[in-house]
Tab-separated table of C-alpha atoms in Angstrom:
chain	number	residue	atom	x	y	z
M	257	MET	CA	0.000	0.000	0.000
M	258	TRP	CA	1.057	3.593	-0.596
M	259	THR	CA	0.372	4.439	3.080
M	260	GLU	CA	3.542	2.508	3.972
M	261	TYR	CA	5.651	5.429	2.701
M	262	LEU	CA	3.513	7.872	4.692
M	263	ILE	CA	4.189	5.804	7.835
M	264	TYR	CA	7.945	5.881	7.173
M	265	ILE	CA	7.839	9.674	6.713
M	266	PHE	CA	5.871	10.179	9.941
M	267	ILE	CA	8.214	7.943	11.969
M	268	GLY	CA	11.225	9.729	10.455
M	269	ILE	CA	9.946	13.205	11.391
M	270	GLY	CA	8.935	12.039	14.869
M	271	LEU	CA	12.264	10.389	15.670
M	272	THR	CA	14.231	13.364	14.298
M	273	PHE	CA	12.460	15.840	16.554
M	274	ASN	CA	12.519	13.569	19.617
M	275	GLY	CA	16.260	13.111	19.094
M	276	LEU	CA	16.828	16.866	18.691
M	277	GLY	CA	14.907	17.473	21.913
M	278	THR	CA	17.184	15.081	23.771
M	279	ILE	CA	20.326	16.676	22.322
M	280	GLY	CA	18.932	20.059	23.355
M	281	LEU	CA	18.731	18.837	26.958
M	282	LEU	CA	22.478	18.258	26.858
M	283	ARG	CA	23.485	21.412	24.982
M	284	PHE	CA	21.462	24.242	26.538
M	285	PRO	CA	22.858	26.086	29.614
M	286	ASP	CA	19.989	26.374	32.137
M	287	VAL	CA	16.583	25.064	33.245
M	288	TYR	CA	14.396	27.320	31.081
M	289	THR	CA	16.152	26.825	27.767
M	290	ARG	CA	16.252	23.083	28.442
M	291	LEU	CA	12.501	23.120	29.028
M	292	HIS	CA	12.117	24.732	25.589
M	293	ALA	CA	13.826	21.777	23.954
M	294	ALA	CA	12.167	19.189	26.195
M	295	THR	CA	8.552	20.318	25.792
M	296	LYS	CA	8.239	21.586	22.232
M	297	ALA	CA	10.385	19.079	20.412
M	298	THR	CA	9.187	15.992	22.257
M	299	THR	CA	5.498	16.953	22.016
M	300	PHE	CA	5.815	17.517	18.278
M	301	GLY	CA	7.807	14.300	17.770
M	302	SER	CA	5.387	12.202	19.797
M	303	ILE	CA	2.456	13.576	17.782
M	304	PHE	CA	4.113	12.385	14.575
M	305	THR	CA	4.965	8.903	15.896
M	306	SER	CA	1.333	8.624	17.076
M	307	LEU	CA	0.131	9.722	13.626
M	308	ALA	CA	2.182	6.870	12.148
M	309	VAL	CA	0.309	4.435	14.437
M	310	VAL	CA	-3.044	5.961	13.367
M	311	THR	CA	-2.159	5.606	9.672
M	312	TRP	CA	-1.128	1.968	10.167
M	313	ALA	CA	-4.338	1.213	12.110
M	314	PHE	CA	-6.588	2.707	9.424
M	315	THR	CA	-4.700	0.813	6.732
M	316	GLN	CA	-5.301	-2.439	8.631
M	317	LEU	CA	-8.978	-1.510	9.106
M	318	TYR	CA	-9.297	-0.979	5.362
M	319	LEU	CA	-7.442	-4.188	4.448
M	320	THR	CA	-8.914	-6.647	6.983
M	321	GLY	CA	-12.158	-4.906	7.977
M	322	GLN	CA	-11.762	-5.844	11.624
M	323	ALA	CA	-12.795	-3.491	14.412
M	324	TRP	CA	-9.513	-3.500	16.349
M	325	GLY	CA	-7.996	-1.111	13.794
M	326	LEU	CA	-10.637	1.478	14.653
M	327	THR	CA	-10.135	0.944	18.390
M	328	LEU	CA	-6.366	1.387	18.097
M	329	ALA	CA	-6.711	4.571	16.011
M	330	LEU	CA	-9.224	6.183	18.381
M	331	HIS	CA	-7.191	5.310	21.484
M	332	THR	CA	-4.109	6.875	19.882
M	333	PHE	CA	-6.117	10.043	19.158
M	334	VAL	CA	-7.116	10.189	22.824
M	335	ALA	CA	-3.446	9.830	23.788
M	336	ILE	CA	-2.469	12.715	21.442
M	337	ALA	CA	-5.163	14.947	22.970
M	338	ALA	CA	-4.032	14.140	26.524
M	339	LEU	CA	-0.397	14.837	25.586
M	340	LEU	CA	-1.242	18.197	23.976
M	341	LEU	CA	-3.287	19.300	26.993
M	342	THR	CA	-0.949	18.213	29.801
M	343	ASN	CA	2.563	18.827	28.404
M	344	PRO	CA	2.549	22.682	28.367
M	345	VAL	CA	0.931	22.769	31.817
M	346	GLY	CA	3.690	20.558	33.208
M	347	ALA	CA	6.404	22.733	31.622
M	348	HIS	CA	4.781	25.858	33.041
M	349	ALA	CA	4.645	24.321	36.532
M	350	ILE	CA	8.320	23.290	36.416
M	351	ALA	CA	9.438	26.737	35.168
M	352	ARG	CA	7.393	28.555	37.837
M	353	ALA	CA	8.644	26.288	40.633
M	354	ALA	CA	12.254	26.774	39.460
M	355	HIS	CA	11.901	30.563	39.450
M	356	ARG	CA	10.235	30.587	42.875
M	357	SER	CA	13.039	28.530	44.404
M	358	GLY	CA	15.593	31.062	43.161
M	359	VAL	CA	17.025	29.478	40.013
M	360	LEU	CA	17.730	32.454	37.741
M	361	PRO	CA	18.077	32.161	33.951
M	362	LYS	CA	21.738	32.099	32.937
M	363	TYR	CA	23.041	34.675	30.393
M	364	ALA	CA	19.658	36.437	30.508
M	365	VAL	CA	19.539	39.918	28.964
M	366	VAL	CA	16.383	40.845	30.922
M	367	ASP	CA	14.404	39.342	33.826
M	368	LYS	CA	11.147	41.221	34.501
M	369	LEU	CA	9.885	38.613	36.969
M	370	GLU	CA	12.888	39.125	39.255
M	371	GLU	CA	12.319	42.910	39.180
M	372	VAL	CA	8.714	42.416	40.294
M	373	LYS	CA	9.703	40.206	43.230
M	374	LYS	CA	12.031	42.841	44.703
V	33	MET	CA	-28.417	20.793	37.344
V	34	LEU	CA	-27.009	22.056	34.019
V	35	ALA	CA	-23.487	21.404	35.308
V	36	PHE	CA	-24.483	17.806	36.087
V	37	ILE	CA	-25.918	17.266	32.599
V	38	ILE	CA	-22.830	18.740	30.871
V	39	THR	CA	-20.416	16.629	32.935
V	40	ALA	CA	-22.437	13.448	32.317
V	41	VAL	CA	-22.626	14.083	28.540
V	42	VAL	CA	-18.874	14.802	28.267
V	43	THR	CA	-18.113	11.619	30.239
V	44	PHE	CA	-20.474	9.589	28.047
V	45	VAL	CA	-18.907	10.856	24.811
V	46	THR	CA	-15.427	9.991	26.152
V	47	TYR	CA	-16.685	6.529	27.096
V	48	LEU	CA	-18.103	6.032	23.595
V	49	ILE	CA	-14.797	7.060	21.969
V	50	LEU	CA	-12.846	4.668	24.171
V	51	THR	CA	-15.159	1.701	23.542
V	52	ALA	CA	-15.764	2.104	19.786
V	53	GLY	CA	-15.472	-1.195	17.944
V	54	SER	CA	-17.136	-3.345	20.625
V	55	GLY	CA	-20.088	-4.466	18.432
V	56	ASN	CA	-22.204	-3.504	15.439
V	57	PHE	CA	-25.312	-1.966	17.011
V	58	LEU	CA	-25.487	1.702	15.840
V	59	LEU	CA	-22.370	1.211	13.646
V	60	PHE	CA	-19.675	0.456	16.258
V	61	TRP	CA	-21.094	-0.157	19.737
V	62	SER	CA	-22.880	-3.061	21.442
V	63	PRO	CA	-26.096	-2.382	23.462
V	64	SER	CA	-24.648	-3.617	26.765
V	65	GLU	CA	-21.691	-1.275	26.386
V	66	ILE	CA	-23.991	1.717	25.829
V	67	ILE	CA	-26.172	0.890	28.861
V	68	MET	CA	-23.104	0.491	31.069
V	69	GLY	CA	-21.719	3.778	29.673
V	70	ILE	CA	-24.900	5.695	30.572
V	71	PHE	CA	-24.866	4.179	34.075
V	72	LEU	CA	-21.187	5.023	34.729
V	73	SER	CA	-21.372	8.531	33.247
V	74	LEU	CA	-24.349	9.364	35.497
V	75	ILE	CA	-22.328	8.301	38.556
V	76	VAL	CA	-19.216	10.250	37.458
V	77	GLY	CA	-21.335	13.278	36.531
V	78	PHE	CA	-22.959	13.271	39.973
V	79	ILE	CA	-19.642	13.057	41.824
V	80	THR	CA	-17.678	15.638	39.781
V	81	ARG	CA	-20.463	18.101	38.791
V	82	ASN	CA	-18.880	20.935	40.797
V	83	TYR	CA	-15.427	20.665	39.208
V	84	LEU	CA	-15.801	20.817	35.412
V	85	CYS	CA	-18.168	23.823	35.405
V	86	LYS	CA	-16.756	25.631	38.413
V	87	SER	CA	-17.061	29.145	36.958
V	88	LYS	CA	-20.822	28.748	36.194
V	89	ASN	CA	-20.173	30.210	32.768
V	90	TYR	CA	-21.623	28.255	29.851
V	91	ARG	CA	-20.431	30.219	26.819
V	92	MET	CA	-18.279	27.272	25.652
V	93	LEU	CA	-21.483	25.332	24.780
V	94	ASN	CA	-21.783	27.434	21.613
V	95	PRO	CA	-20.978	25.187	18.580
V	96	ILE	CA	-19.472	28.114	16.628
V	97	ARG	CA	-16.715	28.255	19.250
V	98	TRP	CA	-16.019	24.508	18.734
V	99	LEU	CA	-15.737	25.055	14.975
V	100	LEU	CA	-13.365	27.994	15.504
V	101	PHE	CA	-11.339	25.865	17.922
V	102	ILE	CA	-10.911	23.127	15.301
V	103	VAL	CA	-9.976	25.690	12.620
V	104	TYR	CA	-7.458	27.224	15.031
V	105	GLY	CA	-6.015	23.829	16.021
V	106	PHE	CA	-5.352	22.624	12.481
V	107	GLY	CA	-4.532	26.011	10.904
V	108	PRO	CA	-2.492	28.729	12.680
V	109	PHE	CA	-1.652	26.666	15.756
V	110	PHE	CA	-0.232	23.654	13.938
V	111	PHE	CA	1.680	25.886	11.519
V	112	ALA	CA	3.203	27.881	14.406
V	113	MET	CA	4.098	24.659	16.211
V	114	ALA	CA	5.952	23.305	13.174
V	115	LYS	CA	7.816	26.623	12.886
V	116	ALA	CA	8.659	26.475	16.605
V	117	ASN	CA	10.227	23.055	16.255
V	118	ILE	CA	12.330	24.017	13.271
V	119	ASP	CA	13.444	27.088	15.247
V	120	VAL	CA	14.363	24.999	18.303
V	121	ALA	CA	16.194	22.520	16.081
V	122	TYR	CA	18.213	25.429	14.614
V	123	ARG	CA	19.120	26.664	18.103
V	124	VAL	CA	20.057	23.179	19.290
V	125	ILE	CA	22.459	22.762	16.386
V	126	THR	CA	24.024	26.247	16.330
V	127	GLY	CA	23.683	27.209	20.021
V	128	LYS	CA	22.784	30.856	19.233
V	129	ILE	CA	20.572	31.965	22.113
V	130	ARG	CA	19.791	35.286	23.802
V	131	PRO	CA	17.401	34.354	26.615
V	132	GLY	CA	15.341	36.613	28.873
V	133	ILE	CA	12.046	36.857	30.723
V	134	VAL	CA	9.711	39.546	29.327
V	135	LYS	CA	6.277	40.830	30.331
V	136	ILE	CA	3.291	40.893	27.974
V	137	ASP	CA	-0.189	42.256	28.583
V	138	PRO	CA	-2.661	40.420	26.310
V	139	LYS	CA	-5.709	42.268	27.803
V	140	LEU	CA	-7.734	39.098	28.394
V	141	LYS	CA	-10.294	38.956	31.189
V	142	THR	CA	-11.362	35.353	31.799
V	143	ASP	CA	-9.407	32.520	33.410
V	144	TYR	CA	-10.290	30.203	30.544
V	145	GLY	CA	-8.869	32.625	27.968
V	146	ILE	CA	-5.616	33.136	29.862
V	147	THR	CA	-5.123	29.354	30.223
V	148	PHE	CA	-5.737	28.890	26.511
V	149	LEU	CA	-3.241	31.618	25.572
V	150	ALA	CA	-0.580	30.401	28.036
V	151	ASN	CA	-0.732	26.851	26.662
V	152	SER	CA	-0.559	28.128	23.079
V	153	ILE	CA	2.471	30.284	23.939
V	154	THR	CA	4.289	27.365	25.558
V	155	LEU	CA	3.918	25.206	22.450
V	156	THR	CA	4.927	27.821	19.849
V	157	PRO	CA	8.058	29.660	18.576
V	158	GLY	CA	10.738	30.095	21.223
V	159	THR	CA	8.514	31.137	24.143
V	160	LEU	CA	7.599	29.531	27.483
V	161	THR	CA	5.109	30.892	30.008
V	162	VAL	CA	6.655	31.186	33.472
V	163	ASP	CA	4.142	33.084	35.609
V	164	VAL	CA	0.781	34.880	35.579
V	165	ASP	CA	-0.087	37.654	38.024
V	166	ASP	CA	-3.435	38.971	39.265
V	167	ASN	CA	-3.931	41.445	36.414
V	168	ASN	CA	-3.568	38.667	33.792
V	169	VAL	CA	-0.084	39.845	32.808
V	170	LEU	CA	1.991	36.963	31.459
V	171	TYR	CA	5.704	36.503	32.177
V	172	VAL	CA	7.222	34.764	29.174
V	173	HIS	CA	10.686	33.230	28.903
V	174	TRP	CA	11.881	34.087	25.409
V	175	ILE	CA	14.782	32.081	24.005
V	176	ASN	CA	15.878	34.768	21.537
V	177	VAL	CA	15.038	38.329	22.632
V	178	PRO	CA	15.418	40.732	19.651
V	179	GLU	CA	17.634	43.798	20.092
V	180	GLY	CA	15.835	46.621	21.926
V	181	GLU	CA	12.931	44.547	23.262
V	182	GLU	CA	14.562	44.142	26.678
V	183	LYS	CA	14.332	47.869	27.483
V	184	LYS	CA	10.550	48.172	27.080
V	185	GLU	CA	8.146	47.713	29.996
V	186	TYR	CA	5.808	45.468	27.992
V	187	ALA	CA	7.233	43.535	25.072
V	188	ASP	CA	5.695	43.766	21.600
V	189	ILE	CA	2.869	41.230	21.622
V	190	ASN	CA	3.020	40.584	17.870
V	191	LYS	CA	6.649	39.528	18.115
V	192	VAL	CA	5.995	37.201	21.081
V	193	CYS	CA	2.911	35.314	19.979
V	194	GLY	CA	1.645	36.636	16.627
V	195	SER	CA	-2.133	36.499	16.177
V	196	PHE	CA	-2.847	34.197	19.143
V	197	PRO	CA	-4.552	36.791	21.412
V	198	LYS	CA	-6.977	37.563	18.574
V	199	TRP	CA	-7.808	33.868	18.166
V	200	THR	CA	-8.117	33.433	21.936
V	201	ARG	CA	-10.658	36.252	22.054
V	202	ARG	CA	-12.636	34.590	19.281
V	203	VAL	CA	-12.575	31.073	20.750
V	204	ALA	CA	-12.611	31.480	24.511
V	205	GLU	CA	-14.022	34.877	25.464
């Protein structure tokens, strides 16, 4: 089927961005810039790997006509929605907790939040 | 009472999505599954009726807002998210960063709107929401502050998050 190539493309994009997110964790200097790499890149990559699963499930539904393909696709959609809703909230909570416990951004040109606290 | 009905319906729809493919009554579901789903969603709706609709504000029941939300999710939001990831990939490889925490004032009033905008900002180009104060002013960690922006009291909102406040006003307020 032609969807096979689509699956390869989705997995390729997903793995590339997940890998870049992990490299970003090692390369960036402080908590906040690391959170940039960790949240954005891994959310985006996980969406694309999940889309590969959805494409495969619909292909199997079309080829075999069995209901488990539909179940798998819908459950993966629910997982994508949960990921999109909870990931930014978690990043926000970590960043806020870090700033409250006194971890300042390294090499920062401006820090308005620190000025407010004084 | 309305809060109870909304919570029960949302729970029931989630139950139906999770159990699709269990039979072939009404396309995908079996009758026993549907009866059990109604029973469970009534129980869950009764227990949690005061949490989902805490603000007693029902403007999100309007279907036009759902349509706008879907348009936003697949159009500007997804495009901005793809751009954000390419931008982060560029900064991971080259290491060119100029970080800073700036203030923006999006002039939103409701809690729902500010949550929506903060989540959108976290997932899009080079910005991460750090804190919100009582006047709905957002503190945003920006990975690459342009020259001159750090001296202003409030940063330029178009440079931080583009057209998102406009979309937030359409969808959530």
